[in-house]
Every structure is written in C-alpha cells, then in structure tokens.
CSV table of C-alpha atoms and ligand atoms in Angstrom, one decimal:
chain,number,residue,atom,x,y,z
A,1,MET,CA,-7.6,16.6,-16.5
A,2,LYS,CA,-10.9,15.4,-15.1
A,3,LEU,CA,-12.3,16.8,-11.8
A,4,PHE,CA,-14.6,14.8,-9.6
A,5,ILE,CA,-16.4,16.1,-6.5
A,6,ASP,CA,-15.8,14.2,-3.4
A,7,THR,CA,-19.2,14.4,-1.6
A,8,ALA,CA,-22.6,12.8,-1.3
A,9,ASN,CA,-24.3,16.1,-0.7
A,10,ILE,CA,-26.9,16.8,-3.5
A,11,THR,CA,-26.9,20.6,-3.1
A,12,GLU,CA,-23.1,20.7,-3.5
A,13,ILE,CA,-23.1,18.3,-6.5
A,14,LYS,CA,-25.9,20.3,-8.2
A,15,GLU,CA,-24.1,23.6,-7.8
A,16,MET,CA,-20.8,22.3,-9.3
A,17,ALA,CA,-22.6,20.4,-12.1
A,18,GLU,CA,-24.5,23.6,-13.0
A,19,ALA,CA,-21.1,25.3,-13.3
A,20,GLY,CA,-19.9,22.6,-15.7
A,21,VAL,CA,-16.7,21.9,-13.7
A,22,ILE,CA,-17.2,18.3,-12.6
A,23,ASP,CA,-16.8,15.1,-14.6
A,24,GLY,CA,-17.8,12.7,-11.9
A,25,VAL,CA,-18.4,12.0,-8.2
A,26,THR,CA,-16.8,10.0,-5.5
A,27,THR,CA,-18.5,9.0,-2.3
A,28,ASN,CA,-17.4,7.0,0.6
A,29,PRO,CA,-19.2,5.5,3.6
A,30,SER,CA,-18.3,8.5,5.9
A,31,LEU,CA,-19.7,11.0,3.3
A,32,VAL,CA,-22.8,9.0,2.7
A,33,ALA,CA,-23.5,8.5,6.5
A,34,LYS,CA,-23.3,12.3,6.9
A,35,GLU,CA,-26.2,12.8,4.5
A,36,GLY,CA,-28.6,10.5,6.4
A,37,HIS,CA,-30.3,9.3,3.2
A,38,GLN,CA,-30.9,5.7,2.0
A,39,PHE,CA,-27.6,4.8,0.2
A,40,HIS,CA,-29.0,3.4,-3.1
A,41,LYS,CA,-31.5,6.2,-3.5
A,42,LEU,CA,-28.8,8.7,-2.9
A,43,ILE,CA,-26.5,7.2,-5.6
A,44,ALA,CA,-29.4,7.1,-8.0
A,45,GLU,CA,-30.1,10.8,-7.3
A,46,ILE,CA,-26.4,11.6,-7.9
A,47,CYS,CA,-26.4,9.7,-11.2
A,48,ALA,CA,-29.4,11.7,-12.4
A,49,ILE,CA,-27.4,14.9,-11.9
A,50,VAL,CA,-24.0,14.1,-13.1
A,51,ASN,CA,-23.3,12.3,-16.4
A,52,GLY,CA,-20.0,10.6,-15.4
A,53,PRO,CA,-18.5,8.0,-13.1
A,54,VAL,CA,-20.1,7.9,-9.6
A,55,SER,CA,-18.2,5.9,-7.1
A,56,ALA,CA,-20.1,3.9,-4.5
A,57,GLU,CA,-18.3,1.9,-1.9
A,58,VAL,CA,-19.0,-1.7,-0.8
A,59,MET,CA,-19.0,-2.3,3.0
A,60,ALA,CA,-18.3,-6.1,2.9
A,61,LEU,CA,-14.8,-7.3,3.6
A,62,ASN,CA,-14.8,-10.7,1.9
A,63,THR,CA,-14.8,-11.2,-1.9
A,64,ALA,CA,-18.1,-13.0,-2.2
A,65,ASP,CA,-20.0,-10.4,-0.2
A,66,MET,CA,-18.2,-7.5,-2.0
A,67,VAL,CA,-19.3,-9.0,-5.4
A,68,THR,CA,-22.9,-9.4,-4.2
A,69,GLU,CA,-23.0,-5.8,-3.0
A,70,ALA,CA,-21.3,-4.6,-6.2
A,71,HIS,CA,-24.0,-6.3,-8.3
A,72,LYS,CA,-26.8,-4.5,-6.5
A,73,LEU,CA,-24.9,-1.1,-6.8
A,74,ALA,CA,-24.1,-1.6,-10.5
A,75,LYS,CA,-27.8,-2.1,-11.2
A,76,ILE,CA,-28.6,1.4,-10.0
A,77,HIS,CA,-27.1,3.1,-13.1
A,78,ALA,CA,-24.6,2.4,-15.8
A,79,ASN,CA,-22.3,5.1,-14.5
A,80,VAL,CA,-21.9,3.6,-11.0
A,81,VAL,CA,-18.3,2.6,-10.3
A,82,ILE,CA,-17.8,0.1,-7.5
A,83,LYS,CA,-15.3,1.3,-4.9
A,84,ILE,CA,-13.4,-1.5,-3.4
A,85,PRO,CA,-10.9,-1.3,-0.5
A,86,MET,CA,-7.3,-2.3,-1.3
A,87,THR,CA,-7.1,-5.8,0.2
A,88,MET,CA,-6.4,-9.2,-1.2
A,89,ASP,CA,-10.2,-9.9,-1.0
A,90,GLY,CA,-10.8,-6.6,-2.7
A,91,LEU,CA,-8.4,-7.5,-5.5
A,92,ARG,CA,-10.2,-10.8,-6.1
A,93,ALA,CA,-13.5,-8.9,-6.3
A,94,VAL,CA,-12.0,-6.4,-8.7
A,95,ARG,CA,-10.9,-9.3,-10.9
A,96,ILE,CA,-14.4,-10.8,-10.9
A,97,LEU,CA,-16.1,-7.5,-11.5
A,98,THR,CA,-13.7,-6.6,-14.3
A,99,SER,CA,-14.5,-9.8,-16.1
A,100,GLU,CA,-18.2,-8.8,-15.9
A,101,GLU,CA,-17.3,-5.4,-17.3
A,102,ILE,CA,-18.3,-3.7,-14.0
A,103,ALA,CA,-16.0,-0.7,-13.4
A,104,THR,CA,-14.1,-0.5,-10.1
A,105,ASN,CA,-12.2,2.1,-8.1
A,106,VAL,CA,-9.6,0.6,-5.7
A,107,THR,CA,-9.6,2.9,-2.7
A,108,LEU,CA,-7.4,3.5,0.4
A,109,VAL,CA,-4.2,3.2,-1.6
A,110,PHE,CA,-1.1,4.3,0.2
A,111,SER,CA,1.8,2.6,-1.7
A,112,PRO,CA,3.0,2.2,-5.3
A,113,ASN,CA,2.8,-1.6,-4.9
A,114,GLN,CA,-0.8,-1.4,-3.9
A,115,ALA,CA,-1.5,0.6,-7.1
A,116,LEU,CA,0.5,-1.9,-9.2
A,117,LEU,CA,-1.7,-4.7,-7.9
A,118,ALA,CA,-4.9,-2.8,-8.4
A,119,ALA,CA,-3.9,-2.2,-12.1
A,120,LYS,CA,-2.9,-5.9,-12.5
A,121,ALA,CA,-6.4,-6.9,-11.2
A,122,GLY,CA,-8.0,-4.7,-13.8
A,123,ALA,CA,-9.2,-1.7,-11.8
A,124,LYS,CA,-10.6,1.1,-13.9
A,125,PHE,CA,-9.5,3.7,-11.3
A,126,VAL,CA,-7.1,3.8,-8.4
A,127,SER,CA,-7.4,6.3,-5.5
A,128,PRO,CA,-4.2,7.3,-3.7
A,129,PHE,CA,-5.1,9.3,-0.6
A,130,VAL,CA,-2.6,12.1,-0.6
A,131,GLY,CA,-3.9,14.2,2.3
A,132,ARG,CA,-3.9,11.3,4.7
A,133,ILE,CA,-0.2,10.5,3.8
A,134,ASP,CA,0.7,14.2,4.3
A,135,ASP,CA,-1.1,14.1,7.6
A,136,CYS,CA,1.3,11.4,8.7
A,137,GLY,CA,4.4,13.4,7.7
A,138,GLY,CA,4.8,11.7,4.3
A,139,ASP,CA,4.5,13.2,0.8
A,140,GLY,CA,1.3,12.1,-0.9
A,141,MET,CA,2.1,13.7,-4.2
A,142,ASP,CA,5.3,11.7,-4.4
A,143,LEU,CA,3.2,8.6,-4.3
A,144,VAL,CA,1.1,10.0,-7.2
A,145,THR,CA,4.3,10.6,-9.2
A,146,GLN,CA,5.5,7.1,-8.6
A,147,ILE,CA,2.1,5.5,-9.6
A,148,MET,CA,1.9,7.6,-12.8
A,149,ASP,CA,5.5,6.5,-13.7
A,150,ILE,CA,4.7,2.8,-13.1
A,151,TYR,CA,1.5,3.0,-15.1
A,152,ASP,CA,3.3,4.8,-17.9
A,153,ASN,CA,6.2,2.3,-17.9
A,154,TYR,CA,3.8,-0.6,-18.6
A,155,ALA,CA,0.9,1.2,-20.4
A,156,PHE,CA,-1.6,0.3,-17.7
A,157,ASP,CA,-5.1,1.7,-18.6
A,158,THR,CA,-6.0,2.3,-14.9
A,159,GLU,CA,-6.7,6.0,-14.3
A,160,VAL,CA,-5.3,7.7,-11.2
A,161,ILE,CA,-7.7,9.6,-9.0
A,162,VAL,CA,-5.9,11.9,-6.6
A,163,ALA,CA,-8.0,11.6,-3.5
A,164,SER,CA,-8.0,13.0,0.1
A,165,VAL,CA,-7.2,16.4,-1.3
A,166,ARG,CA,-6.8,19.0,1.4
A,167,HIS,CA,-6.1,22.4,-0.4
A,168,PRO,CA,-6.0,24.0,-3.8
A,169,LEU,CA,-2.3,23.5,-4.1
A,170,HIS,CA,-2.8,19.8,-4.2
A,171,VAL,CA,-4.9,20.3,-7.3
A,172,VAL,CA,-2.2,22.3,-9.0
A,173,GLN,CA,0.4,19.6,-8.1
A,174,ALA,CA,-1.9,16.8,-9.4
A,175,ALA,CA,-2.4,18.7,-12.6
A,176,LEU,CA,1.4,19.3,-13.1
A,177,ILE,CA,2.2,15.6,-12.5
A,178,GLY,CA,-0.4,14.8,-15.1
A,179,ALA,CA,-2.8,12.8,-12.9
A,180,ASP,CA,-5.8,11.7,-14.8
A,181,ILE,CA,-8.3,12.9,-12.2
A,182,ALA,CA,-8.5,14.8,-8.8
A,183,THR,CA,-11.5,14.3,-6.6
A,184,LEU,CA,-12.2,17.5,-4.6
A,185,PRO,CA,-14.2,18.3,-1.6
A,186,TYR,CA,-16.8,21.0,-2.2
A,187,ALA,CA,-14.9,23.5,-0.1
A,188,ILE,CA,-11.8,23.3,-2.3
A,189,LEU,CA,-13.8,23.6,-5.5
A,190,LYS,CA,-15.4,26.7,-4.0
A,191,LYS,CA,-12.0,28.2,-3.4
A,192,MET,CA,-10.5,27.6,-6.8
A,193,PRO,CA,-12.2,30.5,-8.8
A,194,ASP,CA,-11.2,33.0,-6.1
A,195,HIS,CA,-8.3,35.5,-6.5
A,196,PRO,CA,-8.1,38.9,-4.7
A,197,LEU,CA,-6.7,40.6,-7.8
A,198,THR,CA,-9.8,39.4,-9.7
A,199,ASP,CA,-12.1,41.0,-7.1
A,200,ILE,CA,-10.0,44.2,-7.1
A,201,GLY,CA,-10.0,44.2,-10.9
A,202,ILE,CA,-13.8,43.9,-11.1
A,203,THR,CA,-14.3,46.7,-8.5
A,204,ARG,CA,-11.9,49.0,-10.5
A,205,PHE,CA,-13.6,48.3,-13.8
A,206,LEU,CA,-17.0,49.0,-12.3
A,207,SER,CA,-15.9,52.3,-10.8
A,208,ASP,CA,-14.1,53.4,-13.9
A,209,TRP,CA,-17.2,52.5,-16.0
A,210,GLU,CA,-19.4,54.5,-13.7
A,211,GLY,CA,-17.0,57.5,-13.6
A,212,GLY,CA,-16.8,57.5,-17.5
A,213,ARG,CA,-20.6,57.4,-17.8
A,214,LYS,CA,-20.9,60.4,-15.4
A,215,ASN,CA,-18.4,62.3,-17.6
A,216,GLY,CA,-19.9,61.2,-20.9
B,1,E4P,C1,-11.8,9.4,-2.0
B,1,E4P,O1,-12.3,8.7,-2.8
B,1,E4P,C2,-12.2,9.6,-0.6
B,1,E4P,O2,-13.6,9.7,-0.6
B,1,E4P,C3,-11.7,10.9,0.0
B,1,E4P,O3,-10.9,11.6,-0.9
B,1,E4P,C4,-11.1,10.7,1.3
B,1,E4P,O4,-10.7,12.0,1.8
B,1,E4P,P1,-10.4,12.3,3.3
B,1,E4P,O5,-9.0,11.8,3.6
B,1,E4P,O6,-10.4,13.8,3.4
B,1,E4P,O7,-11.5,11.6,4.1
C-alpha cells in the first residue's frame, strides 16, 4: 500500500519524507492557499523533496482552460499529477491529457459511477473523499469497496486514492479493503506510530536496564 501526505506544507512533507513513510503528495486549492506561497514554486519545492506523484489541482472549470493550466503544471516536474474535478468538462480534459501521457487524478469523487467514468476516461488516479461522505451520514469506505470491486471486475489500471481521511481507523480500513493508496493529513500520520503500550514498554525496559546496571 502506498501512503501519500495530503498537505502543501513543506515542513510537514520534509518530516515525513525523512521518515521514509510517504510515497507521494496530494495538494488541493484550500491546502495551497493556507501556505500563502506562489503555487508553481510550491509544487516545484515539493517535487524536489518527494520522489513520487505530486498532485496539483487546476482551477479552471472548462475543458480548454483545464488543459492549458495542466500543460503549465506538467512542465514543473515529471512527477506532477494533474488533479481534475469530477465533471463532464473534467473527463474531457482527462481524455486529452491521457492521450498526451500526462497523469491525472480525478478528484471530488462521491459515487461508484463517477469512479467508473474517471477510469473510462483514462485517469491514472481517482480520489473518493471518504471523510466528507461520513460527515453527511454516509459510509465512505463502502464507496471505496465498490470502486475497488468495479475496477477489479474490468481490470481497470486506475489507482484508488482514499482521500479526505479523518482518523487512523480510516487508514486501517483502506488497507484491509486493499485500496492502492491513502492520502493522509500530517496530523494522522503523526498519530500512527503511537501506542501507549509502546511508551510503557520503553519506560519499563529503561528502568529495568538502569536497575540491572546498578546491581551489576
Ligand atoms: C484529497 O486529495 C483532498 O486533498 C483531501 O483529502 C480533502 O480532504 P478534506 O475533506 O479533509 O478537505
């Protein structure tokens, strides 16, 4: 399973890259706006840190403008993946970019049919937003299961990125379903190594070691 970090914050990305736990990065307009940096420079900086797919989203809503934006973003680095919103215009843009061998990530996916169309259009990645579905009283992980089943049934190559992850249990559920990727906010990646029994174990080993040395 691949893990991406869902942030545009350089400090967070560096920390997780140094720990060797991330395979890529996803950003979105909200995350980029929070950093207050020039968009293209920020994406270039991220690509210099992480050697894996880095998703950067287009802001245009019509196909022609999406493709123009995508061409500029794709020039930043070979690892840039163009994030395209799940609309009919978006699908047309995905089709064009795929024919030009530019990788795309179809975002804001909330139904199996949307995921089916994204795969048909040739998307490299599809991003179902599990947390936002859960927030509305639905079951985001159920959507992931359905998409995985559909893609398996027809051997689609599109990889599923479990997005809008809200807690560490979402990561476990995504891994058990066999999702290709989960993209995680920094705060969740930070929680994953923690377990109180690990802390208690370390404290006990240290005190036993010190006690043994005093005796020996
Ligand atoms: C995914 O690509 C998105 O950037 C992200 O996961 C959205 O998460 P949110 O619902 O917490 O904003």
